[in-house]
Amino acid sequence: MQYDSSGLSTGQVLTVRGSVVDVKFTSALPKIGTLLYTSDKAIVLEVQSQLSAEKVRTIALTPTQGLARGQAIDNADTSLRAPVGPSILSRMFDVFGNPIDGKPAPTDIQWRSVYSAPPSLISQATSSEIFVTGIKIVDVLCPLERGGKAGLLGGAGVGKTVLLTEMIHNMLGHHQGVSIFCGIGERCREGEELYREMQQAKVLDNMVMLFGQMNEPPGNRFRIANCALTMAEYFRDDEHRDVLLLIDNIFRFIQAGAEVSGLLGQMPSRMGYQPTLSTELASIEERIANTKTGAITSIQAVYVPADDFTDPAAVHTFSHLSASLVLSRKRASEGLYPAIDPLQSSSKMTTTGIVGERHFHIAKDVKRVLAEYEELKDIISMLGLEQLSSQDQSVVMRARRLERFFTQPFFTTEQFTSKTGRLVSLEDALDGCERILNGEFNQVPESALYMIGKVDEAIHKDQALKTKPLEPSLGA
């Protein structure tokens, strides 16, 4: 990041408490949000509050090792800025806009402040469109909105990052737009793997990646989302392109805010979160909008602490989402991937006015059958399937086949599963659900519907299993 501090006021470090640094200025006091630098520019601070006529409290965006009392601090007289321009595509940046992919810094770029207001209400588009992902359970039961915000909610290890990576692969291959991946507080290993996978999938040319990694100070992780949004707004407003913004993980943004709040000495709110949680989250979410010239569609992974959906972080995030995909640990343990819970997941797009009569009724019937099966599970576990009425047995049969049909091999997991990835159109997914609901596949074994694309693959899979010769037993 370029700046000129000549002729501006210079301050002096008063106290250093971890990431919180108090600085004294004898002349003009810097504004809130202004960056301060040490003379060698190794340590960057951001002004958070003005304590008196001479003193400001700052939060460090870089590690503060080596900072000492009495050290000179320069006022940059500018807020944090992010690079924008066509040349940022296929690159990877940190919170300061420095490239971290080992390549030279991009040329022909502009620097813009990472703080901007959401688009005005009059400039926002009012029509609703579906954003097709190619993943059956998502497109049928909880379709995403173009220009909307979707959340992937779940605890640790249920497949949020894998599902996010698959959506990047599918969408960049089939939507002519720009993708921006923002990694907040994630492992550097995941960032390196994602970069390599996107390179191999040949989708990196229309993608920008930003990382505020797990080892960075909380101030750094707290501001990386603002940088990503500034880049997304450039492509939407200046180049009039559709943008897919992927955030992994929005909970880490809230967590970084809680750390910053605690370091600044603010009184914690419910469950230890910062008192400004709602405002901070809204400042990010409200900038993600659909305008008349382009759209920012956001998919956000949301870690739910201890699988508790009443946690304030999950509750406040829910209020901004147009679709929520809830990942279930139980389904993951049963091998039903993607482990999306069809009964807990929802989307405001599933209305007849948006998806149409046929789609609406199929989704409704699928959820009804799965809900009836869920109610029957206790009876089955106690008395057995044979004790159910023939009508209930038919419900169980169709529900179990639907559950397996909704599993899908992913392109991004081919190296682990040895199964070729499948991209399924919305029409094929609806056709498969309709035929299963009508009982057409009652005679086909459940296993034939597991990890397939189109429903017709189950018939070929069943025939192949029937014609396969039996392997001799060990005792033969």
XYZ file of N, CA and C in Angstrom, residues 136-340:
615
model
N -27.840 -31.079 -6.302
C -29.264 -31.443 -6.299
C -30.020 -30.947 -5.077
N -29.528 -31.268 -3.889
C -30.266 -30.954 -2.665
C -30.393 -29.445 -2.463
N -29.400 -28.691 -2.939
C -29.455 -27.227 -2.814
C -30.478 -26.654 -3.780
N -30.382 -27.035 -5.052
C -31.251 -26.446 -6.079
C -32.719 -26.813 -5.903
N -32.996 -28.019 -5.368
C -34.390 -28.454 -5.226
C -35.012 -27.911 -3.939
N -34.346 -28.095 -2.804
C -34.968 -27.795 -1.513
C -34.678 -26.396 -0.973
N -33.498 -25.856 -1.236
C -33.172 -24.520 -0.711
C -32.386 -23.737 -1.761
N -33.057 -23.352 -2.868
C -32.369 -22.633 -3.942
C -31.790 -21.305 -3.473
N -30.636 -20.946 -4.050
C -29.970 -19.697 -3.694
C -30.498 -18.555 -4.551
N -30.352 -17.338 -4.049
C -30.839 -16.151 -4.755
C -29.679 -15.413 -5.399
N -29.867 -15.007 -6.671
C -28.854 -14.172 -7.329
C -28.854 -12.815 -6.636
N -27.698 -12.418 -6.139
C -27.598 -11.174 -5.393
C -28.021 -11.306 -3.945
N -28.208 -12.539 -3.478
C -28.615 -12.766 -2.096
C -27.473 -13.292 -1.258
N -27.773 -13.612 -0.016
C -26.772 -14.130 0.917
C -27.218 -15.508 1.403
N -26.372 -16.483 1.225
C -26.682 -17.840 1.680
C -25.655 -18.247 2.725
N -26.096 -18.964 3.733
C -25.195 -19.396 4.801
C -25.053 -20.902 4.822
N -23.824 -21.363 5.006
C -23.562 -22.786 5.252
C -23.311 -22.910 6.738
N -24.276 -23.463 7.465
C -24.174 -23.514 8.921
C -23.874 -24.923 9.384
N -22.926 -25.033 10.289
C -22.605 -26.345 10.836
C -21.412 -26.278 11.768
N -21.235 -27.324 12.556
C -20.104 -27.397 13.472
C -18.827 -27.760 12.729
N -17.803 -28.105 13.496
C -16.510 -28.426 12.901
C -16.544 -29.806 12.240
N -15.992 -29.892 11.043
C -15.795 -31.181 10.389
C -17.007 -31.787 9.719
N -18.023 -30.968 9.373
C -19.200 -31.545 8.708
C -19.224 -31.235 7.210
N -18.224 -30.514 6.711
C -18.101 -30.348 5.264
C -18.424 -28.970 4.715
N -18.282 -27.896 5.527
C -18.586 -26.546 5.038
C -17.614 -26.132 3.942
N -16.321 -26.293 4.201
C -15.307 -25.835 3.242
C -15.369 -26.645 1.953
N -15.623 -27.946 2.051
C -15.717 -28.800 0.857
C -16.889 -28.351 -0.015
N -18.034 -28.086 0.616
C -19.222 -27.640 -0.130
C -18.970 -26.273 -0.776
N -18.294 -25.392 -0.064
C -17.955 -24.077 -0.587
C -17.029 -24.202 -1.802
N -16.040 -25.076 -1.694
C -15.086 -25.290 -2.788
C -15.789 -25.854 -4.018
N -16.738 -26.775 -3.803
C -17.482 -27.355 -4.928
C -18.332 -26.292 -5.621
N -18.921 -25.384 -4.834
C -19.730 -24.322 -5.426
C -18.872 -23.383 -6.269
N -17.647 -23.105 -5.810
C -16.725 -22.285 -6.609
C -16.485 -22.975 -7.942
N -16.176 -24.266 -7.889
C -15.871 -25.034 -9.099
C -17.041 -24.996 -10.075
N -18.245 -25.284 -9.572
C -19.420 -25.362 -10.442
C -19.811 -24.001 -11.004
N -19.777 -22.982 -10.149
C -20.277 -21.677 -10.576
C -19.323 -20.975 -11.524
N -18.022 -21.062 -11.275
C -17.075 -20.385 -12.155
C -17.027 -21.056 -13.519
N -17.327 -22.366 -13.537
C -17.342 -23.079 -14.811
C -18.573 -22.759 -15.645
N -19.651 -22.264 -15.019
C -20.921 -22.105 -15.738
C -21.511 -20.706 -15.661
N -20.933 -19.807 -14.865
C -21.422 -18.427 -14.800
C -20.278 -17.505 -15.190
N -20.525 -16.638 -16.159
C -19.472 -15.745 -16.631
C -19.375 -14.535 -15.714
N -18.783 -14.726 -14.583
C -18.646 -13.636 -13.617
C -17.286 -13.683 -12.956
N -17.184 -12.986 -11.840
C -15.944 -12.928 -11.067
C -16.209 -13.573 -9.717
N -15.248 -14.326 -9.232
C -15.382 -14.921 -7.910
C -14.321 -14.331 -6.983
N -14.748 -13.974 -5.779
C -13.802 -13.455 -4.779
C -13.911 -14.344 -3.548
N -12.798 -14.947 -3.169
C -12.774 -15.816 -1.980
C -12.094 -15.070 -0.851
N -12.790 -14.972 0.269
C -12.254 -14.272 1.441
C -12.103 -15.272 2.584
N -10.880 -15.584 2.932
C -10.611 -16.517 4.036
C -10.349 -15.730 5.311
N -11.259 -15.864 6.279
C -11.124 -15.130 7.545
C -10.768 -16.117 8.660
N -9.579 -15.970 9.210
C -9.183 -16.791 10.345
C -9.098 -18.278 10.031
N -8.807 -18.618 8.778
C -8.699 -20.031 8.413
C -7.234 -20.451 8.374
N -7.022 -21.750 8.235
C -5.655 -22.283 8.239
C -4.958 -21.939 6.917
N -3.663 -21.631 6.981
C -2.933 -21.293 5.756
C -2.856 -22.509 4.829
N -2.881 -23.713 5.395
C -2.871 -24.938 4.579
C -4.088 -24.969 3.644
N -5.261 -24.587 4.175
C -6.478 -24.583 3.371
C -6.384 -23.581 2.232
N -5.779 -22.423 2.501
C -5.618 -21.407 1.469
C -4.722 -21.887 0.345
N -3.622 -22.532 0.706
C -2.672 -23.046 -0.303
C -3.332 -24.131 -1.149
N -4.092 -25.040 -0.487
C -4.768 -26.121 -1.213
C -5.813 -25.560 -2.164
N -6.581 -24.564 -1.699
C -7.629 -23.966 -2.522
C -7.022 -23.277 -3.739
N -5.922 -22.571 -3.544
C -5.250 -21.878 -4.649
C -4.814 -22.886 -5.713
N -4.231 -24.004 -5.263
C -3.753 -25.031 -6.198
C -4.923 -25.688 -6.939
N -6.013 -25.967 -6.187
C -7.188 -26.610 -6.800
C -7.839 -25.701 -7.842
N -7.930 -24.409 -7.542
C -8.522 -23.479 -8.499
C -7.653 -23.327 -9.739
N -6.341 -23.433 -9.543
C -5.396 -23.372 -10.656
C -5.586 -24.588 -11.567
N -5.715 -25.765 -10.946
C -5.899 -27.003 -11.721
C -7.248 -27.019 -12.433
N -8.261 -26.432 -11.799
C -9.602 -26.400 -12.410
C -9.722 -25.310 -13.470
N -8.634 -24.528 -13.660
C -8.578 -23.467 -14.669
C -9.661 -22.396 -14.457
N -9.962 -22.078 -13.213
C -10.940 -21.024 -12.907
C -10.283 -19.832 -12.203
N -8.969 -19.889 -12.041
C -8.259 -18.839 -11.305
C -8.236 -17.515 -12.078
N -8.387 -17.574 -13.406
C -8.320 -16.355 -14.226
C -9.421 -15.362 -13.884
N -10.547 -15.850 -13.365
C -11.655 -14.959 -13.005
C -11.893 -14.953 -11.502
N -10.808 -15.049 -10.750
C -10.941 -15.185 -9.305
C -9.907 -14.332 -8.583
N -10.309 -13.776 -7.439
C -9.384 -13.056 -6.548
C -9.483 -13.722 -5.184
N -8.358 -13.903 -4.516
C -8.365 -14.539 -3.196
C -7.729 -13.603 -2.176
N -8.377 -13.503 -1.007
C -7.835 -12.699 0.090
C -7.807 -13.541 1.352
N -6.758 -13.380 2.145
C -6.640 -14.173 3.368
C -6.194 -13.318 4.551
N -6.961 -13.419 5.621
C -6.541 -12.926 6.920
C -6.430 -14.183 7.774
N -5.245 -14.743 7.848
C -5.095 -16.109 8.352
C -5.210 -16.198 9.870
N -5.285 -17.433 10.320
C -5.501 -17.737 11.733
C -4.396 -17.161 12.623
N -3.162 -17.063 12.084
C -2.030 -16.596 12.898
C -1.906 -15.075 12.912
N -2.784 -14.380 12.170
C -2.710 -12.911 12.116
C -3.373 -12.297 13.346
N -3.013 -11.050 13.699
C -3.667 -10.378 14.835
C -5.168 -10.196 14.571
N -5.976 -10.052 15.612
C -7.425 -9.938 15.419
C -7.848 -8.762 14.547
N -7.124 -7.628 14.634
C -7.457 -6.469 13.802
C -7.350 -6.780 12.321
N -6.347 -7.582 11.965
C -6.139 -8.003 10.579
C -7.310 -8.853 10.097
N -7.702 -9.841 10.899
C -8.816 -10.732 10.531
C -10.134 -9.981 10.482
N -10.241 -8.932 11.293
C -11.480 -8.159 11.394
C -11.703 -7.296 10.152
N -10.625 -6.902 9.460
C -10.729 -5.974 8.329
C -10.660 -6.643 6.961
N -10.316 -7.922 6.892
C -10.142 -8.573 5.581
C -11.453 -8.638 4.807
N -12.589 -8.770 5.520
C -13.894 -8.818 4.830
C -14.186 -7.480 4.144
N -13.805 -6.363 4.760
C -14.003 -5.049 4.141
C -13.212 -4.928 2.834
N -11.994 -5.496 2.830
C -11.159 -5.459 1.618
C -11.821 -6.256 0.493
N -12.326 -7.446 0.825
C -12.978 -8.290 -0.172
C -14.205 -7.601 -0.755
N -14.987 -6.938 0.106
C -16.192 -6.240 -0.357
C -15.851 -5.059 -1.258
N -14.762 -4.370 -0.967
C -14.337 -3.246 -1.808
C -14.008 -3.731 -3.212
N -13.314 -4.863 -3.308
C -12.999 -5.447 -4.625
C -14.274 -5.899 -5.339
N -15.191 -6.525 -4.584
C -16.450 -6.997 -5.175
C -17.273 -5.827 -5.702
N -17.301 -4.731 -4.944
C -18.063 -3.551 -5.363
C -17.482 -2.926 -6.630
N -16.152 -3.007 -6.781
C -15.534 -2.483 -8.006
C -16.045 -3.249 -9.227
N -16.031 -4.591 -9.155
C -16.459 -5.391 -10.308
C -17.959 -5.224 -10.569
N -18.747 -5.035 -9.512
C -20.189 -4.851 -9.690
C -20.526 -3.467 -10.257
N -19.937 -2.421 -9.665
C -20.341 -1.054 -10.000
C -19.573 -0.458 -11.175
N -18.280 -0.791 -11.305
C -17.466 -0.196 -12.375
C -17.472 -1.053 -13.640
N -17.377 -2.373 -13.471
C -17.324 -3.256 -14.640
C -18.663 -3.916 -14.948
N -19.671 -3.687 -14.072
C -21.035 -4.226 -14.272
C -21.034 -5.742 -14.484
N -20.297 -6.428 -13.659
C -20.236 -7.891 -13.736
C -20.873 -8.494 -12.484
N -21.341 -9.727 -12.639
C -21.865 -10.446 -11.482
C -20.692 -11.003 -10.679
N -20.789 -10.908 -9.375
C -19.697 -11.323 -8.491
C -20.199 -12.402 -7.534
N -19.417 -13.439 -7.381
C -19.690 -14.467 -6.374
C -18.685 -14.261 -5.245
N -19.183 -13.870 -4.072
C -18.314 -13.603 -2.922
C -18.444 -14.758 -1.941
N -17.351 -15.443 -1.718
C -17.357 -16.587 -0.803
C -16.564 -16.225 0.441
N -17.200 -16.380 1.585
C -16.552 -16.022 2.855
C -16.439 -17.283 3.711
N -15.242 -17.599 4.095
C -14.988 -18.774 4.923
C -14.021 -18.337 6.033
N -14.501 -17.910 7.154
C -15.747 -18.228 7.787
C -16.276 -16.965 8.453
N -17.548 -16.657 8.297
C -18.079 -15.395 8.828
C -18.055 -15.386 10.358
N -18.074 -16.561 10.989
C -17.989 -16.617 12.456
C -16.640 -16.081 12.928
N -15.585 -16.331 12.137
C -14.248 -15.842 12.526
C -14.190 -14.311 12.480
N -15.023 -13.699 11.608
C -15.125 -12.237 11.590
C -15.721 -11.753 12.916
N -16.795 -12.420 13.341
C -17.441 -12.062 14.616
C -16.475 -12.312 15.776
N -15.749 -13.424 15.700
C -14.790 -13.782 16.754
C -13.661 -12.753 16.834
N -13.168 -12.307 15.675
C -12.109 -11.285 15.656
C -12.631 -9.981 16.244
N -13.905 -9.651 15.950
C -14.518 -8.457 16.522
C -14.624 -8.543 18.031
N -14.921 -9.749 18.531
C -15.004 -9.958 19.982
C -13.631 -9.784 20.627
N -12.580 -10.267 19.938
C -11.212 -10.115 20.454
C -10.824 -8.639 20.498
N -11.113 -7.910 19.410
C -10.802 -6.475 19.349
C -11.539 -5.726 20.449
N -12.832 -6.050 20.610
C -13.653 -5.398 21.630
C -13.095 -5.638 23.026
N -12.707 -6.885 23.298
C -12.141 -7.226 24.607
C -10.830 -6.518 24.858
N -9.974 -6.456 23.814
C -8.679 -5.788 23.959
C -8.852 -4.294 24.227
N -9.916 -3.712 23.640
C -10.157 -2.281 23.836
C -10.831 -1.981 25.176
N -11.175 -3.049 25.913
C -11.743 -2.871 27.245
C -13.223 -2.626 27.278
N -13.952 -2.965 26.194
C -15.405 -2.782 26.182
C -16.072 -3.869 27.015
N -17.186 -3.537 27.624
C -17.926 -4.489 28.455
C -18.549 -5.558 27.562
N -18.282 -6.844 27.798
C -18.852 -7.885 26.930
C -20.364 -7.981 27.081
N -21.006 -8.442 26.018
C -22.455 -8.633 26.015
C -22.754 -10.108 26.267
N -23.918 -10.577 25.800
C -24.353 -11.950 26.055
C -23.345 -12.967 25.536
N -23.062 -13.986 26.341
C -22.149 -15.084 26.014
C -20.734 -14.597 25.677
N -20.375 -13.386 26.154
C -19.019 -12.887 25.954
C -18.778 -12.181 24.641
N -19.819 -12.059 23.793
C -19.642 -11.370 22.525
C -19.577 -9.867 22.734
N -19.078 -9.148 21.715
C -18.970 -7.691 21.783
C -20.361 -7.054 21.793
N -20.536 -5.923 22.462
C -21.853 -5.259 22.482
C -22.270 -4.720 21.115
N -21.298 -4.566 20.213
C -21.578 -4.002 18.880
C -21.704 -5.089 17.808
N -21.950 -6.336 18.212
C -21.994 -7.472 17.272
C -22.952 -7.217 16.114
N -24.176 -6.817 16.417
C -25.200 -6.638 15.388
C -24.799 -5.567 14.379
N -24.261 -4.458 14.863
C -23.864 -3.347 13.982
C -22.696 -3.736 13.093
N -21.698 -4.400 13.680
C -20.504 -4.794 12.908
C -20.865 -5.772 11.803
N -21.721 -6.742 12.106
C -22.123 -7.721 11.098
C -22.945 -7.047 9.991
N -23.843 -6.134 10.376
C -24.674 -5.436 9.393
C -23.834 -4.557 8.470
N -22.742 -3.989 8.988
C -21.892 -3.129 8.161
C -21.269 -3.900 7.009
N -21.092 -5.214 7.193
C -20.571 -6.084 6.135
C -21.706 -6.576 5.246
N -22.742 -7.143 5.865
C -23.809 -7.822 5.121
C -24.611 -6.868 4.229
N -24.836 -5.629 4.685
C -25.680 -4.712 3.908
C -24.996 -4.201 2.646
N -23.676 -4.359 2.565
C -22.968 -3.965 1.336
C -23.112 -5.023 0.249
N -23.520 -6.232 0.631
C -23.734 -7.313 -0.342
C -25.152 -7.161 -0.886
N -25.276 -6.640 -2.119
C -26.608 -6.333 -2.644
C -26.638 -6.495 -4.160
N -27.849 -6.547 -4.662
C -28.133 -6.722 -6.087
C -28.557 -5.365 -6.639
N -27.757 -4.755 -7.526
C -28.124 -3.464 -8.116
C -28.594 -3.669 -9.549
N -28.978 -2.568 -10.201
C -29.500 -2.673 -11.562
C -28.402 -2.962 -12.575
N -27.142 -2.802 -12.201
C -26.034 -3.029 -13.134
C -25.282 -4.329 -12.875
N -25.433 -4.922 -11.708
C -24.723 -6.158 -11.380
C -25.152 -6.660 -10.018
N -24.610 -7.797 -9.633
C -25.019 -8.386 -8.356
C -23.826 -8.990 -7.645
N -23.831 -8.888 -6.333
C -22.872 -9.630 -5.502
C -23.671 -10.733 -4.813
N -23.424 -11.967 -5.202
C -24.058 -13.115 -4.548
C -23.055 -13.676 -3.547
N -23.479 -13.818 -2.321
C -22.541 -14.241 -1.285
C -22.931 -15.593 -0.695
N -21.941 -16.450 -0.555
C -22.128 -17.723 0.150
C -21.132 -17.727 1.305
N -21.658 -17.873 2.509
C -20.832 -17.722 3.700
C -20.880 -18.987 4.556
N -19.708 -19.508 4.853
C -19.654 -20.610 5.812
C -19.804 -20.025 7.209
N -20.653 -20.627 8.019
C -20.906 -20.134 9.376
C -20.635 -21.271 10.358
N -19.547 -21.154 11.099
C -19.275 -22.149 12.152
C -20.246 -21.892 13.298
N -20.931 -22.947 13.725
C -21.887 -22.825 14.833
C -21.229 -23.438 16.073
N -20.872 -22.632 17.076
C -20.163 -23.153 18.254
C -20.966 -24.248 18.954
N -20.336 -25.406 19.111
C -20.935 -26.548 19.817
C -22.297 -26.945 19.227
N -22.474 -26.703 17.901
C -23.743 -27.033 17.209
C -24.949 -26.375 17.870
N -24.735 -25.219 18.523
C -25.823 -24.522 19.232
C -26.352 -23.387 18.358
N -27.539 -23.587 17.773
C -28.093 -22.601 16.843
C -28.742 -21.416 17.560
N -28.744 -21.430 18.898
C -29.222 -20.263 19.642
C -28.057 -19.335 20.027
N -26.834 -19.690 19.619
C -25.670 -18.848 19.890
C -25.864 -17.487 19.205
N -25.554 -16.369 19.878
C -25.782 -15.039 19.283
C -25.139 -14.863 17.910
N -23.956 -15.455 17.698
C -23.290 -15.323 16.392
C -24.147 -15.939 15.295
N -24.719 -17.127 15.556
C -25.563 -17.801 14.564
C -26.882 -17.050 14.373
N -27.477 -16.593 15.466
C -28.775 -15.904 15.410
C -28.676 -14.618 14.586
N -27.644 -13.803 14.845
C -27.492 -12.538 14.125
C -27.161 -12.784 12.655
N -26.386 -13.825 12.364
C -26.066 -14.137 10.969
C -27.318 -14.582 10.220
N -28.151 -15.426 10.855
C -29.395 -15.915 10.253
C -30.261 -14.775 9.729
N -30.317 -13.680 10.480
C -31.235 -12.585 10.144
C -30.901 -11.927 8.809
N -29.678 -12.112 8.311
C -29.264 -11.483 7.047
C -29.397 -12.419 5.852
N -29.639 -13.703 6.073
C -29.547 -14.685 4.991
C -30.867 -14.883 4.258
N -30.771 -15.056 2.926
C -31.962 -15.396 2.135
C -32.110 -16.912 2.024
N -31.045 -17.641 2.262
C -31.103 -19.116 2.278
C -30.105 -19.616 3.308
N -30.477 -20.659 4.025
C -29.546 -21.236 5.000
C -29.468 -22.738 4.781
N -28.243 -23.208 4.568
C -27.973 -24.634 4.380
C -27.371 -25.147 5.686
N -28.153 -25.934 6.418
C -27.698 -26.436 7.719
C -27.081 -27.802 7.526
N -25.818 -27.926 7.916
C -25.125 -29.217 7.775
C -25.282 -30.019 9.052
N -25.592 -31.304 8.883
C -25.918 -32.172 10.005
C -24.785 -33.160 10.270
N -24.342 -33.214 11.521
C -23.295 -34.174 11.890
C -23.800 -35.614 11.769
N -25.098 -35.811 12.049
C -25.693 -37.145 11.977
C -25.667 -37.660 10.535
N -26.041 -36.802 9.586
C -26.023 -37.211 8.176
C -24.599 -37.452 7.704
N -23.653 -36.653 8.184
C -22.253 -36.849 7.809
C -21.750 -38.199 8.319
N -22.163 -38.580 9.533
C -21.729 -39.875 10.103
C -22.346 -41.050 9.350
N -23.494 -40.816 8.683
C -24.134 -41.872 7.890
C -23.600 -41.928 6.462
N -22.669 -41.014 6.132
C -22.090 -40.996 4.792
C -22.971 -40.335 3.754
N -23.981 -39.556 4.192
C -24.881 -38.878 3.251
C -24.309 -37.489 2.943
N -23.416 -37.458 1.948
C -22.761 -36.189 1.566
C -23.349 -35.653 0.272
N -23.560 -34.336 0.118
C -23.327 -33.292 1.125
C -24.283 -33.454 2.306
N -23.777 -33.213 3.507
C -24.523 -33.527 4.741
C -25.510 -32.420 5.100
N -26.259 -31.925 4.100
C -27.242 -30.858 4.332
C -28.512 -31.466 4.913
